[in-house]
Amino acid sequence: MAKFRLLPDEQLARSPFKQLWREFSRQHSAIAGLLIFSLFFLLVLLSAVLTPHDPYLQNDSLLLLPPSWSQQGLVQYPFGTDDLGRDLFSRLLVGARYTFGIAMITVMGALVMGLLLGTLAGMTKGLKSSILNHVLDLALTIPSLLLAIIIVAILGPGLQNTTWAIMLALLPQFVHGIRNAIAEQLNQDYVIAYRLDGANNWQVFSRIILPNIWEKLTLMATMALSTATLDIAALGFLGLGAQAPTAEWGAMIADSLDLIYIAPVSVAIPGLLIFLAVLSVNLVGDGLRNAAKKRREN
């Protein structure tokens, strides 16, 4: 029997991921965001190895040391030290794990729980689905940061409680988005035909619906990551998140506010890192959204 090989264009047409990457790679801003995002991701993984000094070691002889580019600065302390003599560069590296790393964990947790509840809401009918939908609509009227503050006020301050609070605050938007995506798929002709062929709910979801909504899941997770990063930093700044001496970027800004005129670097650099982290996620999210739209049009 003769064997036929697909041409490169035909292979590309049969691979949604390759199509998505082709459209994504054409956007310079999206690639720039991906590079910055990859850098922060590497910092999350390797911060413990890259830190030149103990981020919690206090040194009374090096209080408020200026950055290394200043005449009074030292090369061993690129960004100087804080009011307790701790190396700012090492604390910023470790802070990537607490601010950006925990944000990724909360988003993944919210995505998994949202997929379970969203599937339940989208695939079932009746009273329990109606009640869940009304609860979601009520929760979506509350901003995620305000909802996280309410949850932290109940659970108590701390980084662990902050993680749970933001995860629960992000959950309604995941459930709502997944429920709508599933409901949209259930009305498609190919799903109705698959049901008429004898498929049960699990087969319909796993073989038809889930492969068709993975792009939306990726977009929701990407956009939620920027929200989670800002919320963790905001709760740390307000004193409800990471507690001293944890080197979390929002908490570092709050601790250094009194020193903003003496050591502005201790406030500016953590704020700049938060800005870059959120910007990179938003650029990647916008790039994915545009790439998915163009892929569907083609």
Short mmCIF file of C-alpha atoms in Angstrom, two decimals:
data_model
loop_
_atom_site.label_atom_id
_atom_site.label_comp_id
_atom_site.label_asym_id
_atom_site.label_seq_id
_atom_site.Cartn_x
_atom_site.Cartn_y
_atom_site.Cartn_z
CA MET A 1 0.00 0.00 0.00
CA ALA A 2 1.36 3.37 -0.95
CA LYS A 3 2.27 5.77 1.83
CA PHE A 4 1.60 9.47 1.54
CA ARG A 5 3.58 12.14 3.32
CA LEU A 6 2.05 15.37 4.42
CA LEU A 7 3.60 18.50 3.04
CA PRO A 8 4.98 20.97 5.65
CA ASP A 9 1.97 23.28 5.20
CA GLU A 10 -0.41 20.35 5.66
CA GLN A 11 1.43 19.21 8.79
CA LEU A 12 1.19 22.74 10.17
CA ALA A 13 -2.52 22.87 9.38
CA ARG A 14 -3.05 19.71 11.42
CA SER A 15 -1.17 21.01 14.46
CA PRO A 16 -3.09 23.72 16.36
CA PHE A 17 -0.14 24.27 18.72
CA LYS A 18 2.26 24.94 15.83
CA GLN A 19 -0.25 27.29 14.27
CA LEU A 20 -0.63 29.13 17.56
CA TRP A 21 3.13 29.43 17.99
CA ARG A 22 3.57 30.66 14.41
CA GLU A 23 1.07 33.48 14.97
CA PHE A 24 2.47 34.21 18.44
CA SER A 25 6.09 34.43 17.23
CA ARG A 26 5.15 37.08 14.69
CA GLN A 27 4.36 39.55 17.49
CA HIS A 28 7.50 41.29 18.76
CA SER A 29 5.88 42.52 21.97
CA ALA A 30 4.68 38.99 22.78
CA ILE A 31 8.17 37.55 22.27
CA ALA A 32 9.65 40.29 24.47
CA GLY A 33 7.09 39.47 27.15
CA LEU A 34 7.89 35.77 26.86
CA LEU A 35 11.61 36.44 27.33
CA ILE A 36 11.00 38.54 30.45
CA PHE A 37 8.54 35.95 31.76
CA SER A 38 11.12 33.18 31.19
CA LEU A 39 13.71 35.20 33.11
CA PHE A 40 11.37 35.56 36.10
CA PHE A 41 10.51 31.86 35.90
CA LEU A 42 14.21 30.99 36.03
CA LEU A 43 14.63 33.27 39.05
CA VAL A 44 11.83 31.39 40.80
CA LEU A 45 13.59 28.08 40.16
CA LEU A 46 17.21 29.16 40.75
CA SER A 47 16.98 32.02 43.25
CA ALA A 48 18.31 29.88 46.10
CA VAL A 49 21.42 29.09 44.03
CA LEU A 50 21.97 32.57 42.58
CA THR A 51 21.84 34.57 45.84
CA PRO A 52 25.38 35.75 46.67
CA HIS A 53 24.58 36.41 50.35
CA ASP A 54 22.17 35.22 53.00
CA PRO A 55 19.08 37.40 52.39
CA TYR A 56 18.23 37.40 56.11
CA LEU A 57 21.73 37.98 57.51
CA GLN A 58 21.94 41.33 59.33
CA ASN A 59 25.19 43.29 59.40
CA ASP A 60 25.44 46.37 61.62
CA SER A 61 28.56 47.58 59.79
CA LEU A 62 26.78 47.77 56.43
CA LEU A 63 23.58 49.63 57.21
CA LEU A 64 22.01 51.44 54.22
CA LEU A 65 24.95 50.77 51.94
CA PRO A 66 24.34 52.56 48.59
CA PRO A 67 24.28 50.64 45.28
CA SER A 68 27.53 49.55 43.66
CA TRP A 69 27.34 52.29 40.99
CA SER A 70 27.65 54.91 43.77
CA GLN A 71 31.05 56.04 44.98
CA GLN A 72 30.39 54.64 48.45
CA GLY A 73 28.98 51.35 47.10
CA LEU A 74 30.61 47.93 47.04
CA VAL A 75 30.69 45.50 44.12
CA GLN A 76 29.70 42.65 46.46
CA TYR A 77 26.35 44.40 47.08
CA PRO A 78 25.04 45.50 43.64
CA PHE A 79 21.89 47.19 44.98
CA GLY A 80 23.28 48.05 48.40
CA THR A 81 21.78 47.02 51.75
CA ASP A 82 18.68 47.90 53.76
CA ASP A 83 18.41 49.50 57.19
CA LEU A 84 19.35 46.19 58.83
CA GLY A 85 22.40 45.58 56.67
CA ARG A 86 20.79 42.83 54.57
CA ASP A 87 21.81 42.45 50.92
CA LEU A 88 19.04 43.88 48.73
CA PHE A 89 20.09 41.93 45.64
CA SER A 90 19.80 38.61 47.45
CA ARG A 91 16.45 39.59 48.97
CA LEU A 92 15.09 40.58 45.55
CA LEU A 93 16.12 37.25 44.06
CA VAL A 94 14.47 35.32 46.88
CA GLY A 95 11.44 37.59 46.62
CA ALA A 96 10.78 36.23 43.12
CA ARG A 97 9.83 32.90 44.72
CA TYR A 98 7.36 34.50 47.12
CA THR A 99 5.71 37.01 44.78
CA PHE A 100 5.89 35.44 41.33
CA GLY A 101 6.35 31.80 42.30
CA ILE A 102 3.43 31.69 44.72
CA ALA A 103 1.32 33.56 42.15
CA MET A 104 1.89 30.70 39.71
CA ILE A 105 0.97 28.15 42.38
CA THR A 106 -2.26 29.96 43.23
CA VAL A 107 -3.25 30.21 39.57
CA MET A 108 -2.61 26.51 38.97
CA GLY A 109 -4.63 25.61 42.05
CA ALA A 110 -7.49 27.91 41.05
CA LEU A 111 -7.39 26.50 37.51
CA VAL A 112 -7.68 22.89 38.71
CA MET A 113 -10.51 23.66 41.12
CA GLY A 114 -12.19 25.90 38.55
CA LEU A 115 -12.02 23.13 35.96
CA LEU A 116 -13.74 20.71 38.33
CA LEU A 117 -16.48 23.12 39.42
CA GLY A 118 -16.86 24.68 35.98
CA THR A 119 -17.30 21.26 34.43
CA LEU A 120 -19.90 20.40 37.06
CA ALA A 121 -21.76 23.64 36.38
CA GLY A 122 -21.54 23.34 32.61
CA MET A 123 -22.27 19.63 32.18
CA THR A 124 -25.13 19.34 34.67
CA LYS A 125 -28.58 20.84 34.75
CA GLY A 126 -31.12 21.44 37.46
CA LEU A 127 -31.14 22.96 40.93
CA LYS A 128 -27.51 22.39 41.95
CA SER A 129 -26.24 23.92 38.72
CA SER A 130 -28.59 26.91 39.11
CA ILE A 131 -27.48 27.52 42.71
CA LEU A 132 -23.80 27.32 41.75
CA ASN A 133 -24.31 29.77 38.89
CA HIS A 134 -26.05 32.31 41.16
CA VAL A 135 -23.28 32.03 43.77
CA LEU A 136 -20.68 32.61 41.04
CA ASP A 137 -22.51 35.67 39.72
CA LEU A 138 -22.53 37.11 43.25
CA ALA A 139 -18.83 36.38 43.81
CA LEU A 140 -17.86 37.98 40.48
CA THR A 141 -19.31 41.31 41.60
CA ILE A 142 -16.56 41.56 44.26
CA PRO A 143 -13.05 42.55 43.07
CA SER A 144 -10.50 39.77 43.58
CA LEU A 145 -8.27 41.88 45.86
CA LEU A 146 -11.18 42.88 48.09
CA LEU A 147 -12.34 39.27 48.24
CA ALA A 148 -8.80 38.17 49.13
CA ILE A 149 -8.63 40.80 51.91
CA ILE A 150 -11.93 39.54 53.34
CA ILE A 151 -10.66 35.93 53.31
CA VAL A 152 -7.31 36.91 54.90
CA ALA A 153 -9.20 38.86 57.56
CA ILE A 154 -11.02 35.62 58.41
CA LEU A 155 -8.04 33.26 58.17
CA GLY A 156 -5.45 35.65 59.58
CA PRO A 157 -2.35 37.28 58.01
CA GLY A 158 0.50 35.21 56.65
CA LEU A 159 1.86 33.95 53.36
CA GLN A 160 0.12 30.59 53.54
CA ASN A 161 -3.27 32.14 54.22
CA THR A 162 -2.61 34.66 51.44
CA THR A 163 -2.06 31.80 49.01
CA TRP A 164 -5.41 30.23 49.91
CA ALA A 165 -7.16 33.60 49.89
CA ILE A 166 -6.02 34.56 46.39
CA MET A 167 -6.72 31.07 45.12
CA LEU A 168 -10.30 31.30 46.38
CA ALA A 169 -10.62 34.88 45.08
CA LEU A 170 -9.59 33.77 41.57
CA LEU A 171 -11.79 30.69 41.61
CA PRO A 172 -15.10 32.36 40.59
CA GLN A 173 -13.72 33.78 37.34
CA PHE A 174 -12.24 30.41 36.39
CA VAL A 175 -15.48 28.57 37.12
CA HIS A 176 -17.51 31.19 35.26
CA GLY A 177 -15.24 31.17 32.21
CA ILE A 178 -15.02 27.38 32.02
CA ARG A 179 -18.77 27.00 32.50
CA ASN A 180 -19.46 29.38 29.61
CA ALA A 181 -16.87 27.68 27.40
CA ILE A 182 -18.42 24.26 28.05
CA ALA A 183 -21.95 25.55 27.51
CA GLU A 184 -20.85 27.01 24.17
CA GLN A 185 -19.33 23.69 23.12
CA LEU A 186 -22.41 21.70 24.12
CA ASN A 187 -24.45 23.59 21.53
CA GLN A 188 -22.14 22.61 18.68
CA ASP A 189 -23.35 20.13 16.08
CA TYR A 190 -20.36 17.79 16.49
CA VAL A 191 -21.04 17.44 20.23
CA ILE A 192 -24.72 16.68 19.60
CA ALA A 193 -23.73 14.12 16.98
CA TYR A 194 -21.26 12.51 19.38
CA ARG A 195 -23.99 12.23 22.02
CA LEU A 196 -26.37 10.64 19.52
CA ASP A 197 -23.63 8.13 18.78
CA GLY A 198 -23.94 6.91 22.40
CA ALA A 199 -21.19 8.88 24.17
CA ASN A 200 -21.63 9.67 27.87
CA ASN A 201 -20.81 12.97 29.60
CA TRP A 202 -17.24 11.97 30.46
CA GLN A 203 -16.48 10.91 26.89
CA VAL A 204 -17.99 14.12 25.52
CA PHE A 205 -15.94 16.24 27.91
CA SER A 206 -12.59 14.43 27.65
CA ARG A 207 -12.59 13.73 23.90
CA ILE A 208 -14.45 16.69 22.44
CA ILE A 209 -14.88 19.62 24.83
CA LEU A 210 -11.53 19.72 26.65
CA PRO A 211 -9.37 19.65 23.49
CA ASN A 212 -11.46 22.54 22.13
CA ILE A 213 -11.23 24.79 25.21
CA TRP A 214 -7.55 24.43 26.09
CA GLU A 215 -6.77 27.77 24.40
CA LYS A 216 -9.33 29.52 26.61
CA LEU A 217 -7.92 27.78 29.68
CA THR A 218 -4.43 29.01 28.80
CA LEU A 219 -5.66 32.56 28.26
CA MET A 220 -7.58 32.60 31.54
CA ALA A 221 -4.57 31.27 33.46
CA THR A 222 -2.24 33.82 31.87
CA MET A 223 -4.43 36.80 32.67
CA ALA A 224 -5.11 35.51 36.19
CA LEU A 225 -1.36 35.30 36.82
CA SER A 226 -0.96 39.07 36.53
CA THR A 227 -3.86 39.55 38.96
CA ALA A 228 -2.39 37.06 41.41
CA THR A 229 1.03 38.74 41.28
CA LEU A 230 -0.46 42.15 42.02
CA ASP A 231 -2.69 40.77 44.79
CA ILE A 232 0.19 39.01 46.57
CA ALA A 233 2.31 42.16 46.42
CA ALA A 234 -0.64 44.31 47.56
CA LEU A 235 -1.43 42.08 50.54
CA GLY A 236 2.26 42.04 51.47
CA PHE A 237 2.36 45.83 51.24
CA LEU A 238 -0.73 46.11 53.47
CA GLY A 239 0.81 43.80 56.08
CA LEU A 240 -1.76 41.06 55.47
CA GLY A 241 0.46 38.82 53.35
CA ALA A 242 4.09 37.92 53.89
CA GLN A 243 5.32 38.86 57.34
CA ALA A 244 8.76 40.13 58.35
CA PRO A 245 11.47 39.14 57.69
CA THR A 246 10.15 37.33 54.56
CA ALA A 247 11.68 38.86 51.43
CA GLU A 248 8.48 39.38 49.44
CA TRP A 249 8.47 42.32 47.02
CA GLY A 250 5.32 44.00 48.32
CA ALA A 251 6.44 43.60 51.94
CA MET A 252 9.88 44.95 51.03
CA ILE A 253 8.30 48.12 49.63
CA ALA A 254 6.24 48.58 52.80
CA ASP A 255 9.32 48.08 55.01
CA SER A 256 11.32 50.65 53.02
CA LEU A 257 8.74 53.42 52.68
CA ASP A 258 10.32 55.38 55.55
CA LEU A 259 13.66 55.21 53.70
CA ILE A 260 12.41 56.40 50.31
CA TYR A 261 14.39 59.68 50.50
CA ILE A 262 17.47 58.07 52.05
CA ALA A 263 17.62 54.84 50.05
CA PRO A 264 15.18 55.15 47.11
CA VAL A 265 16.60 52.01 45.48
CA SER A 266 15.08 49.85 48.23
CA VAL A 267 11.62 51.00 47.12
CA ALA A 268 12.12 51.55 43.39
CA ILE A 269 13.62 48.19 42.44
CA PRO A 270 10.97 45.93 44.08
CA GLY A 271 8.29 48.10 42.48
CA LEU A 272 10.05 47.86 39.11
CA LEU A 273 10.23 44.07 39.38
CA ILE A 274 6.50 43.84 40.15
CA PHE A 275 5.80 46.09 37.16
CA LEU A 276 7.98 44.00 34.82
CA ALA A 277 6.48 40.72 36.03
CA VAL A 278 2.92 41.92 35.47
CA LEU A 279 3.85 43.54 32.14
CA SER A 280 5.47 40.35 30.84
CA VAL A 281 2.41 38.27 31.75
CA ASN A 282 0.06 40.77 30.10
CA LEU A 283 2.18 40.87 26.93
CA VAL A 284 2.17 37.07 26.73
CA GLY A 285 -1.57 36.99 27.39
CA ASP A 286 -2.31 39.56 24.69
CA GLY A 287 -0.04 37.70 22.29
CA LEU A 288 -1.82 34.42 22.95
CA ARG A 289 -5.22 36.04 22.51
CA ASN A 290 -4.25 37.60 19.18
CA ALA A 291 -2.59 34.40 18.00
CA ALA A 292 -5.64 32.32 18.90
CA LYS A 293 -7.91 34.77 17.07
CA LYS A 294 -5.78 34.69 13.92
CA ARG A 295 -5.54 30.90 14.04
CA ARG A 296 -9.32 30.60 14.12
CA GLU A 297 -9.66 33.07 11.25
CA ASN A 298 -7.23 31.08 9.14
#
